[in-house]
Tab-separated table of C-alpha atoms and ligand atoms in Angstrom:
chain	number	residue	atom	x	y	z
G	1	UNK	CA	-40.150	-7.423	47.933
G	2	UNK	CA	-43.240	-6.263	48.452
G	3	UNK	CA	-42.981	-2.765	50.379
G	4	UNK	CA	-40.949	-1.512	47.245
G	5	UNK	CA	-42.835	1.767	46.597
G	6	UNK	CA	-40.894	1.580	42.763
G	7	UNK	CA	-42.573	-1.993	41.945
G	8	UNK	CA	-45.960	0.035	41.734
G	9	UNK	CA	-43.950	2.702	39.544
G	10	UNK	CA	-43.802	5.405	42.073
G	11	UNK	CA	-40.485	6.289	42.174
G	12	UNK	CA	-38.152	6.540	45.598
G	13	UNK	CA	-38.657	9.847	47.178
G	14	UNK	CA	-35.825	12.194	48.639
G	15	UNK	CA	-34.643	10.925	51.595
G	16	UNK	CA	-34.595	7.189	50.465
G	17	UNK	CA	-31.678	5.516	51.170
G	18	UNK	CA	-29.501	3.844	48.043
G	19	UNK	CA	-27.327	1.344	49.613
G	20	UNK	CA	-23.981	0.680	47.741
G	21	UNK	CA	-21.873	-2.674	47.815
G	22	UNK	CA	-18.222	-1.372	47.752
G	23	UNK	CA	-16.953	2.046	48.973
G	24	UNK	CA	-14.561	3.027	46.444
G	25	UNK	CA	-14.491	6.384	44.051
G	26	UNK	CA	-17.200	4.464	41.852
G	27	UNK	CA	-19.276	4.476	45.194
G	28	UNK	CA	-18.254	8.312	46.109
G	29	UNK	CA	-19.572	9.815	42.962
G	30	UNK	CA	-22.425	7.738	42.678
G	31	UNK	CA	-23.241	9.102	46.254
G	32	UNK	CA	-22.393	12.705	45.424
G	33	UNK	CA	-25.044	12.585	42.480
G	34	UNK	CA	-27.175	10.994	44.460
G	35	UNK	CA	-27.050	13.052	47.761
G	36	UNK	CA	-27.242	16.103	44.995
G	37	UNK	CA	-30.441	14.875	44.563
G	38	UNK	CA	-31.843	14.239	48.079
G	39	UNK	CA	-31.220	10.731	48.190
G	40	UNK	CA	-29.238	9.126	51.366
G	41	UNK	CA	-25.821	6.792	51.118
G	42	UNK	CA	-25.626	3.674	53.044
G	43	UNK	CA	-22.519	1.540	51.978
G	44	UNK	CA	-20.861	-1.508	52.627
G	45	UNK	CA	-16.828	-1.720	52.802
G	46	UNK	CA	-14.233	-3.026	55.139
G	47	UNK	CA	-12.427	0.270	55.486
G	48	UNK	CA	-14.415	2.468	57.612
G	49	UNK	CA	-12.814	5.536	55.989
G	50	UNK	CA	-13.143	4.417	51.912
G	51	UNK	CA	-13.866	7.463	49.517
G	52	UNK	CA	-17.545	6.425	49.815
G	53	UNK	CA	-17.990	6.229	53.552
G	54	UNK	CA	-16.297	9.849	53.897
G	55	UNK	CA	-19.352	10.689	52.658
G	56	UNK	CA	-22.200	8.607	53.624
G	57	UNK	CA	-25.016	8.626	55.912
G	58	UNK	CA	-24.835	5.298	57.007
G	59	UNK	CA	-21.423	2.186	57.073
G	60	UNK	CA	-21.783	-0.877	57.208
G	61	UNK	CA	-17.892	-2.030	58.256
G	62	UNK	CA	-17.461	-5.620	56.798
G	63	UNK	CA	-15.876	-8.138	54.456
G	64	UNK	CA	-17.573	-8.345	50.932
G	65	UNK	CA	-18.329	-11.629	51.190
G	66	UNK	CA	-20.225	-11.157	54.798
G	67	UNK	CA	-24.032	-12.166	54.723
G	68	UNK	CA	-25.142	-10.854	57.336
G	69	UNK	CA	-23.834	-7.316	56.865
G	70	UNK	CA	-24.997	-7.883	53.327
G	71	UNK	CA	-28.709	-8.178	54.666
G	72	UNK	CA	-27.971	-5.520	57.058
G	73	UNK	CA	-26.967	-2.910	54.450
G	74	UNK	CA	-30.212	-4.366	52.862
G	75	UNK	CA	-32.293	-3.381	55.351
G	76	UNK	CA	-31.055	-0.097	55.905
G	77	UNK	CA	-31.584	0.325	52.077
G	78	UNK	CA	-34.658	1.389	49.531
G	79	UNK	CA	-32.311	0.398	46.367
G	80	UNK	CA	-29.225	-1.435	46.247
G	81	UNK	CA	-26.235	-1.517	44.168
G	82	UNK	CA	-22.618	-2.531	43.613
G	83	UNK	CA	-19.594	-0.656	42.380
G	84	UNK	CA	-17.403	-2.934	41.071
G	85	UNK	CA	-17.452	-7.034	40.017
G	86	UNK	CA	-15.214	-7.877	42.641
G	87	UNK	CA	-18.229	-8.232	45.294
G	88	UNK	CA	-18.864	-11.569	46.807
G	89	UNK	CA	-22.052	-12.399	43.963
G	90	UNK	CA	-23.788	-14.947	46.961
G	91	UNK	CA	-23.316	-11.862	49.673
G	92	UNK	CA	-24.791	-9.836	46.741
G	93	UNK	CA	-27.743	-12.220	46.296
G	94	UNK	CA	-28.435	-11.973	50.057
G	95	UNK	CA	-28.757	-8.582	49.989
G	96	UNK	CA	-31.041	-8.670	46.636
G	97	UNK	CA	-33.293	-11.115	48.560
G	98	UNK	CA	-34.234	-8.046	50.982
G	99	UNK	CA	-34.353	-5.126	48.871
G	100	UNK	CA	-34.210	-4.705	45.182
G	101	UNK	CA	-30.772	-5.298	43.679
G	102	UNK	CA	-29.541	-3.484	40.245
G	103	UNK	CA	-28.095	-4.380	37.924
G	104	UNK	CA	-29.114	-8.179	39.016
G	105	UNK	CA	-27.000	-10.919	40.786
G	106	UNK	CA	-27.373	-12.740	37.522
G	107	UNK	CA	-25.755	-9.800	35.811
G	108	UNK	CA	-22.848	-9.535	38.657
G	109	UNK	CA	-22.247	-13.075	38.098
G	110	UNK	CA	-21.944	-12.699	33.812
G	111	UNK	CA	-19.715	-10.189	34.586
G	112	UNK	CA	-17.276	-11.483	37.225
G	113	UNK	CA	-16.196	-14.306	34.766
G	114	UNK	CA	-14.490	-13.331	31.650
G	115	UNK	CA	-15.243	-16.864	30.483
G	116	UNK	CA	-19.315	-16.603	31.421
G	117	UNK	CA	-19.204	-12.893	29.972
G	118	UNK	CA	-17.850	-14.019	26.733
G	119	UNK	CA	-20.200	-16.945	26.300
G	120	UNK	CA	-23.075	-14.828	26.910
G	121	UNK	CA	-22.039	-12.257	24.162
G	122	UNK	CA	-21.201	-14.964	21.397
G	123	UNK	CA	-24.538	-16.712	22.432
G	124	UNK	CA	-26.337	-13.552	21.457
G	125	UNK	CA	-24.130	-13.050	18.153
G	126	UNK	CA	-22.619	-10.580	19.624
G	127	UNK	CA	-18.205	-10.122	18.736
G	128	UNK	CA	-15.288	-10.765	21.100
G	129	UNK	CA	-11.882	-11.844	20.434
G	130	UNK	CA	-11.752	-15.680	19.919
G	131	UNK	CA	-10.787	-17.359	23.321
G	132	UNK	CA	-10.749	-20.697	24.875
G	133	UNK	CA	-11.429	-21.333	28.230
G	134	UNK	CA	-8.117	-23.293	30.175
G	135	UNK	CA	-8.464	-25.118	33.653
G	136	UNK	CA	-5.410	-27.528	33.042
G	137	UNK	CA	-2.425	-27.456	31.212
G	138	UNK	CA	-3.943	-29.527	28.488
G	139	UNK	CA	-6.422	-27.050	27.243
G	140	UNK	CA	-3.877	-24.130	27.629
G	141	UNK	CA	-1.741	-26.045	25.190
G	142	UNK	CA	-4.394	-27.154	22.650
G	143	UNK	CA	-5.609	-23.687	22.865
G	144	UNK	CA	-2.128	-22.454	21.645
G	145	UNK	CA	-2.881	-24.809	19.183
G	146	UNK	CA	-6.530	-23.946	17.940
G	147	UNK	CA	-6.269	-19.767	18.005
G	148	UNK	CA	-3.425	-18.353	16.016
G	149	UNK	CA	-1.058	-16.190	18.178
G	150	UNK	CA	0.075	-13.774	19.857
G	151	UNK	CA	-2.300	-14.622	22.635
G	152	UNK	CA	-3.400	-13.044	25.568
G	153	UNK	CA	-4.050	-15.552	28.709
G	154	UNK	CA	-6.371	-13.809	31.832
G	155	UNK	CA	-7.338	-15.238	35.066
G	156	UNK	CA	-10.823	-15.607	34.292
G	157	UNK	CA	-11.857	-14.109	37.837
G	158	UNK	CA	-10.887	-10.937	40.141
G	159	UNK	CA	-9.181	-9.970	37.508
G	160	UNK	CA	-8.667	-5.984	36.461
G	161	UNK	CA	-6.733	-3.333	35.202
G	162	UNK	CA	-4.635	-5.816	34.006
G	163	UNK	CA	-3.526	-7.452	36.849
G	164	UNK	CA	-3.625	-11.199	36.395
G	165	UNK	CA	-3.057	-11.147	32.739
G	166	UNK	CA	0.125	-12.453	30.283
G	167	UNK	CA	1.011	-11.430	26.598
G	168	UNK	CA	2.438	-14.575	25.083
G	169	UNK	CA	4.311	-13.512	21.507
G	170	UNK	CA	5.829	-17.182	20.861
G	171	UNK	CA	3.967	-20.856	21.666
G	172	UNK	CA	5.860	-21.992	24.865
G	173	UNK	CA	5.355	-25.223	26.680
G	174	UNK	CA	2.973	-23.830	30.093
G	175	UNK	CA	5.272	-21.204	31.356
G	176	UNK	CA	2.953	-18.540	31.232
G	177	UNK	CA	-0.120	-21.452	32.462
G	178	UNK	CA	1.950	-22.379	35.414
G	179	UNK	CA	2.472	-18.569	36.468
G	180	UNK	CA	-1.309	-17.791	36.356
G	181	UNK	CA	-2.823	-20.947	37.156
G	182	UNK	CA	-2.160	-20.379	41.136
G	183	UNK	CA	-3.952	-16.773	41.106
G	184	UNK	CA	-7.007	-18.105	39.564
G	185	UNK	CA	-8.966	-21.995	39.086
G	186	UNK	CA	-10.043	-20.608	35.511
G	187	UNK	CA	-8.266	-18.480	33.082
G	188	UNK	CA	-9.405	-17.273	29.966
G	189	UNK	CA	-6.652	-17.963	26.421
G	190	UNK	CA	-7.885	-15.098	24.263
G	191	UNK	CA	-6.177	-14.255	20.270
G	192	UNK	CA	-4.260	-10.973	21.201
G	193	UNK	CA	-6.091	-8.279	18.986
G	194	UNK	CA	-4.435	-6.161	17.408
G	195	UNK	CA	-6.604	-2.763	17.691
G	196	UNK	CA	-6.444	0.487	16.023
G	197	UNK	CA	-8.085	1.843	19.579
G	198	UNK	CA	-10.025	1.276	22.744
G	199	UNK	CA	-13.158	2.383	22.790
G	200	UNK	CA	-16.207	2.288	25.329
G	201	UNK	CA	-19.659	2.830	25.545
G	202	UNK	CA	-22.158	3.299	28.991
G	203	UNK	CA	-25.465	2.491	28.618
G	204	UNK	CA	-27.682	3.323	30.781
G	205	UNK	CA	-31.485	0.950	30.990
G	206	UNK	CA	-34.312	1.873	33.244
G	207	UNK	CA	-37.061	-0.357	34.785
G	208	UNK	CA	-39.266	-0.408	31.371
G	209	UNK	CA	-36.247	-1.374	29.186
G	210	UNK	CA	-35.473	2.191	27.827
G	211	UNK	CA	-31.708	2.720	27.011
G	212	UNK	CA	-29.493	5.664	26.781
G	213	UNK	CA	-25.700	5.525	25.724
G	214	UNK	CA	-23.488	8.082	26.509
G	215	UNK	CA	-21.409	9.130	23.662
G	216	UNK	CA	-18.584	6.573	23.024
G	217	UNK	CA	-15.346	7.151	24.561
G	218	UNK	CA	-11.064	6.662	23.231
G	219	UNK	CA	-9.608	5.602	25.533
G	220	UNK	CA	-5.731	5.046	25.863
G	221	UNK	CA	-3.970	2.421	28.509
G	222	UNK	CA	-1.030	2.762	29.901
G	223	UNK	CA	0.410	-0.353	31.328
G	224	UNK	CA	-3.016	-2.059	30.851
G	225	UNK	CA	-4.726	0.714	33.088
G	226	UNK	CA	-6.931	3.531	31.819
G	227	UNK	CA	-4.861	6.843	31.388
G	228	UNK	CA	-6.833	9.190	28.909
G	229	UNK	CA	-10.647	8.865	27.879
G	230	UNK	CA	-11.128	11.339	24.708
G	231	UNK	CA	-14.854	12.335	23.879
G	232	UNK	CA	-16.010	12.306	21.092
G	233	UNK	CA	-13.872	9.360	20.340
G	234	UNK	CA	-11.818	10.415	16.821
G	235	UNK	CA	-13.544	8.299	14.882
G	236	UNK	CA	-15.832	7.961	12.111
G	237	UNK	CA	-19.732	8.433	12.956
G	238	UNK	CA	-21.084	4.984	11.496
G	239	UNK	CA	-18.207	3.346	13.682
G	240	UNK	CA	-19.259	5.263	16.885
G	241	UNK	CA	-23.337	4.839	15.859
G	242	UNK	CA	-21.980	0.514	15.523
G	243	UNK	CA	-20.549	0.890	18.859
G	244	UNK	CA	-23.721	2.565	20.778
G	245	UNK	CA	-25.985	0.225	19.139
G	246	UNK	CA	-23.355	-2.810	20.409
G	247	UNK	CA	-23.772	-1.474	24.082
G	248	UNK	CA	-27.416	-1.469	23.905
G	249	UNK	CA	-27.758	-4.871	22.927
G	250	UNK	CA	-26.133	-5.784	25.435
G	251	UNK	CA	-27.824	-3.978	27.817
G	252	UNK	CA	-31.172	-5.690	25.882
G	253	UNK	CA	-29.820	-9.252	26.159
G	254	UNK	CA	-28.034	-9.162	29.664
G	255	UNK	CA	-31.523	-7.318	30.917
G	256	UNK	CA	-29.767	-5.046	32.936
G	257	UNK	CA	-31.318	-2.401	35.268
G	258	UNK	CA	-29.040	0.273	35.655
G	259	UNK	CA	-25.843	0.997	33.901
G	260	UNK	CA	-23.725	-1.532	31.784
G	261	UNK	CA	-19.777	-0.586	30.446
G	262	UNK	CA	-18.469	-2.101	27.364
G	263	UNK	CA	-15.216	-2.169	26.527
G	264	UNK	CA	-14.284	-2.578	23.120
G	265	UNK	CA	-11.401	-3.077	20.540
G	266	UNK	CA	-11.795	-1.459	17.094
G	267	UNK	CA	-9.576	-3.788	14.631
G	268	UNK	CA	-7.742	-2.827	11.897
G	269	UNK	CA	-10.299	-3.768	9.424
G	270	UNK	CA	-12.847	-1.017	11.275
G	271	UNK	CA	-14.594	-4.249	13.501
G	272	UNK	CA	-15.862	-4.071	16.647
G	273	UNK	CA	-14.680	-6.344	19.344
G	274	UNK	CA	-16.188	-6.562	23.090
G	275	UNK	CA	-13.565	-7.207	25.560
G	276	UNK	CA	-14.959	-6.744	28.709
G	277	UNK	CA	-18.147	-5.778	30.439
G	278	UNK	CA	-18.707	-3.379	34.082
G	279	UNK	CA	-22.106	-3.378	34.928
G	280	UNK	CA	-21.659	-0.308	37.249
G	281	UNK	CA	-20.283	3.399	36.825
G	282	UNK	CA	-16.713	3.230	34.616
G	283	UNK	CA	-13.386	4.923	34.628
G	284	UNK	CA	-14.186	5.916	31.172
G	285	UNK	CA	-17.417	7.692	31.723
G	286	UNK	CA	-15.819	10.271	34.324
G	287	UNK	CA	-16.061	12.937	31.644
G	288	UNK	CA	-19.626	12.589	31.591
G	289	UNK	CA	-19.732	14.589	35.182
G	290	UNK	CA	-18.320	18.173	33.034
G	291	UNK	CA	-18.850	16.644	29.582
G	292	UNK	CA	-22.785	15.742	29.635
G	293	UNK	CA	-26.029	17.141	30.660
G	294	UNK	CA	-26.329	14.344	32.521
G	295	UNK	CA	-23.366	12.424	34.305
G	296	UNK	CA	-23.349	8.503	34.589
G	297	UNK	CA	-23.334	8.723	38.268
G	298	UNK	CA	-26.748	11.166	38.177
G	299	UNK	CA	-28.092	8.491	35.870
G	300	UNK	CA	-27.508	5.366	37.786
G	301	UNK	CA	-29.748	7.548	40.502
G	302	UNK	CA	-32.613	8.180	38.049
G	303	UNK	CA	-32.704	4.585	36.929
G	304	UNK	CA	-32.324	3.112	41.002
G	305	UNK	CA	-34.957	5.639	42.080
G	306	UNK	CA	-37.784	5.146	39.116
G	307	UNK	CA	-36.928	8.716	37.883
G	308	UNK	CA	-37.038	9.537	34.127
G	309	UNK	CA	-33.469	8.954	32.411
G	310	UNK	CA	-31.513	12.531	31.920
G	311	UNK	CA	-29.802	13.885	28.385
G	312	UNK	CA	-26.470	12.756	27.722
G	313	UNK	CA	-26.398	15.389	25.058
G	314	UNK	CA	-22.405	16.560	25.059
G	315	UNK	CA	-22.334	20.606	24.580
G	316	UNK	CA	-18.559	20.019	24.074
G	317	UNK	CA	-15.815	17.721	23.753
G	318	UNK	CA	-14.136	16.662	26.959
G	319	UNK	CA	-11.269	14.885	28.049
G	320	UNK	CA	-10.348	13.143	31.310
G	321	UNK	CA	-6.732	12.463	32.509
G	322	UNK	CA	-6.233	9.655	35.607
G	323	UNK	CA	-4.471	10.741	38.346
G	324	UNK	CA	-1.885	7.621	40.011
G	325	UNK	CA	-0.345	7.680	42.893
G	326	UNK	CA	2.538	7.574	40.513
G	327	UNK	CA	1.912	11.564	40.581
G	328	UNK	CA	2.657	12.373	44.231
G	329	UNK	CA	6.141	10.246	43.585
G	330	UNK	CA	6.852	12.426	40.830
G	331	UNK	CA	5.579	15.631	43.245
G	332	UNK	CA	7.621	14.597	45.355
G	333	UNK	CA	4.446	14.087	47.531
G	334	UNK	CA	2.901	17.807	46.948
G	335	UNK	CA	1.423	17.527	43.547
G	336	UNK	CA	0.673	21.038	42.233
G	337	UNK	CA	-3.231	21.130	42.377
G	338	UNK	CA	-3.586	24.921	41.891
G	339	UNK	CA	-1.298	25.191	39.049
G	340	UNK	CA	-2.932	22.353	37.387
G	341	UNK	CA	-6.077	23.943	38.092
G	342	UNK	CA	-5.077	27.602	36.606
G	343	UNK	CA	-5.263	25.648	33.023
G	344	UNK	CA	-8.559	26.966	31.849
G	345	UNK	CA	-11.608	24.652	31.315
G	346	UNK	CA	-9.690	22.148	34.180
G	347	UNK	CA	-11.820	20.574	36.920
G	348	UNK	CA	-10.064	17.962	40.098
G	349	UNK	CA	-11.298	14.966	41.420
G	350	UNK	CA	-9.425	13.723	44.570
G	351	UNK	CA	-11.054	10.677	46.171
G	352	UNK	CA	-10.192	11.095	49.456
G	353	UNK	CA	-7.606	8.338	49.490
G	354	UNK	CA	-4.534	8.547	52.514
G	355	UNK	CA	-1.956	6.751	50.745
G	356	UNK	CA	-0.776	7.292	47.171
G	357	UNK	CA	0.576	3.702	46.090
G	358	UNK	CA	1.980	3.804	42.748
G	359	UNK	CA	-0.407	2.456	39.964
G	360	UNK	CA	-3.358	3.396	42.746
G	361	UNK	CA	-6.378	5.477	41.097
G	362	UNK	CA	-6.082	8.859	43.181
G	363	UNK	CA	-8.387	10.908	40.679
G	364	UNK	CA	-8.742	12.374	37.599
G	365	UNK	CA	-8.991	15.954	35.858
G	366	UNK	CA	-11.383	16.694	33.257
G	367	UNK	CA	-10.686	19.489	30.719
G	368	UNK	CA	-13.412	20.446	28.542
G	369	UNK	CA	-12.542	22.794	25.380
G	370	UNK	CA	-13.884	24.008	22.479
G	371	UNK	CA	-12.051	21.289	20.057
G	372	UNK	CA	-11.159	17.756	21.242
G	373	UNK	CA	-7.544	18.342	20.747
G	374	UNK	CA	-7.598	21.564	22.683
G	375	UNK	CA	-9.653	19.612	25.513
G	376	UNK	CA	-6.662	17.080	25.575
G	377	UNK	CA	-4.128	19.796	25.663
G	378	UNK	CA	-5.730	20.429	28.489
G	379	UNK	CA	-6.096	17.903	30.613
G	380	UNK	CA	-2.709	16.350	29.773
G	381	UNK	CA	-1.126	19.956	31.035
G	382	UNK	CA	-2.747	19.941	34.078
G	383	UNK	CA	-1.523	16.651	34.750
G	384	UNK	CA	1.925	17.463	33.769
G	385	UNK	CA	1.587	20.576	36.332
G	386	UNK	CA	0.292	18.917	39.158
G	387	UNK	CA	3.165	16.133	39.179
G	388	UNK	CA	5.475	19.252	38.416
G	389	UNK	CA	4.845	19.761	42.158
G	390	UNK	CA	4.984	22.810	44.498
G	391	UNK	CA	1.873	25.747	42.858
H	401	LIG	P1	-8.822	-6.116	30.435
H	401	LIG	O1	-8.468	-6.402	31.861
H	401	LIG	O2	-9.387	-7.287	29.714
H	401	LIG	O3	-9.660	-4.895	30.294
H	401	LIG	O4	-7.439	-5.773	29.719
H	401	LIG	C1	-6.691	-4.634	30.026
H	401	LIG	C2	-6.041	-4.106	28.764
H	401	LIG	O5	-5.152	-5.099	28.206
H	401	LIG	C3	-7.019	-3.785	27.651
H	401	LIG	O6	-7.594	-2.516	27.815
H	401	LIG	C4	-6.111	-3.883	26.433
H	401	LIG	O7	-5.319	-2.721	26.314
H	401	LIG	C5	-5.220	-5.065	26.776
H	401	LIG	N1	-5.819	-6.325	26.275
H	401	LIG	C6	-6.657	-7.133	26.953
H	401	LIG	N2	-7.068	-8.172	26.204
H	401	LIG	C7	-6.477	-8.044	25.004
H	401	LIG	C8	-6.507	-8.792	23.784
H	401	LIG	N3	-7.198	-9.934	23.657
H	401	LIG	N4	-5.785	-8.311	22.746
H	401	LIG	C9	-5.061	-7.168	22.858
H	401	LIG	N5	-4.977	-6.439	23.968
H	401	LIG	C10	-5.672	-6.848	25.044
């Protein structure tokens, strides 16, 4: 690239265009920070109407593994990026071959491959769960063999929010290979950990290798998907200070541009595990948009644009609820939005999806509060309101 205004540290001026690889609710609130700003929304999706093409200037209507409309999107582009792993990384690297790509291909492709991610952190020193990677039945049984159970076994690809993964409690003989092994060519055997609590961290790096981390985040699954993120995580400060300085590093050895997630497990001996790494805008960090000076979505658009990174200073605690399509069942289709919404300190988040499928990410509601236990009073009211139903 050589008509990149930001390679000769100027950064992108209003009216640029950031060009986004996936349309989801990642995509949407990156593109409502970003047209905040000035900036202009070209994305790239197969469903015309996705919650990020409701709202962008530009569509490019196509398959995520598509070439051409990869290059197309990059030409219509200043800046790309991706909202989720799941992108086709050679469509990806198409794109990037036009107009600047961050975070990187090379990052995309760490980070699409549980087995690939986890190499890359051990190579660096850095902790994950022990794991083995399994292709044939062979080293799924000596891997039964070599970590002590429970275990955990993951397609090692296209895998998330838990889909494509089995707990195994008891050493069988390839049951739980032979039920995975179709859905994915590699799968990942990981020791099950057993963790006090989830915890994640966002850091943001810019262009000259600068990080920020937003503060870390509890965060509480429910059947393996994301249900509450509590901020500040209830914790003790040297664990959350190990956790931030984890997340940069990782930033520092993956060299991304942009922002990196990090999932983690905190042990019951107080370590630090990483389980899994998002190098785009996370579930997690949807608090940040009430709960910080600066949200993760406005700071992807700094770093894309050349602009200066914003505070992630927290005036207080917040806590975000996820919204499934699981609520509009309960609702009996109507959830209550304005009674959820007369719960003081309460703000929605619909992403413009038609259909609520069970287990499908609708939104979210933030509560912020005073005290972290009054923010998560809160939220988890609202939540109960709106699938209450009716106002
Ligand atoms: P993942 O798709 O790797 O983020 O996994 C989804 C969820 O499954 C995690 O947030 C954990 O709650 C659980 N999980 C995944 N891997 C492990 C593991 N090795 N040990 C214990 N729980 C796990």
């Amino acid at each position: 690239m050589t008509d990149d205004p930001f390679r000769n540290g100027e950064p992108l001026e209003p009216g640029s265009v950031i060009g986004i690889i996936g349309g989801g609710q990642l995509g949407r609130m990156t593109a409502m920070a970003a047209r905040q700003m000035g900036y202009r929304i070209a994305v790239l999706d197969p469903d015309a109407d996705s919650p990020c093409a409701q709202i962008a200037d530009h569509v490019v209507q196509a398959a995520y593994n598509d070439r051409d409309a990869a290059r197309e999107l990059a030409r219509m582009s200043d800046v790309l990026t991706y909202e989720f792993e799941n992108v086709d990384a050679d469509a990806a690297d198409a794109a990037g071959e036009i107009t600047r790509l961050w975070p990187s291909g090379s990052v995309l492709r760490t980070a699409q491959n549980r087995v690939l991610e986890k190499g890359a952190l051990n190579r660096h020193g850095l902790p994950t769960a022990d794991y083995r990677a399994v292709e044939t039945l062979e080293d799924y049984m000596s891997g039964l063999k070599a970590l002590s159970g429970p275990w955990v076994l993951k397609t090692a690809t296209s895998g998330y929010d838990g889909k494509g993964q089995a707990v195994i409690r008891e050493a069988d003989d390839g049951e739980a290979f032979r039920e995975l092994e179709d859905r994915s060519a590699a799968l990942i055997l990981e020791r099950f950990v057993p963790f006090k609590l989830e915890l994640s961290v966002i850091c943001a790096r810019d262009a000259n290798g600068h990080t920020v981390t937003f503060p870390p985040s509890e965060n509480v699954h429910e059947n393996s998907v994301l249900d509450v993120s509590i901020v500040p995580a209830r914790i003790e400060p040297h664990i959350a200070e190990k956790a931030s300085a984890l997340a940069k590093q990782v930033a520092e050895v993956l060299d991304v541009h942009g922002l990196i997630s990090v999932e983690m497990f905190l042990t019951e001996d107080d370590e630090i595990l990483i389980n899994e790494l998002a190098p785009r805008p996370h579930n997690s960090g949807h608090y940040t948009i009430e709960g910080c000076l600066t949200s993760q979505f406005e700071q992807l658009v700094r770093v894309l644009c050349g602009l200066p990174m914003g505070s992630v200073e927290m005036p207080q605690p917040a806590v975000m609820v996820n919204l499934l399509g699981d609520v509009w069942d309960e609702a009996e289709g109507k959830p209550g939005w304005a009674a959820a919404l007369s719960v003081p300190g309460t703000s929605l988040h619909l992403y413009g999806k038609a259909e609520p499928r069970p287990g499908r990410k609708m939104g979210h509601i933030t509560a912020v509060a005073d005290t972290v236990e009054k923010a998560l009073h809160r939220a988890k009211l609202a939540r109960r309101k709106a699938k209450r139903g009716g106002n």
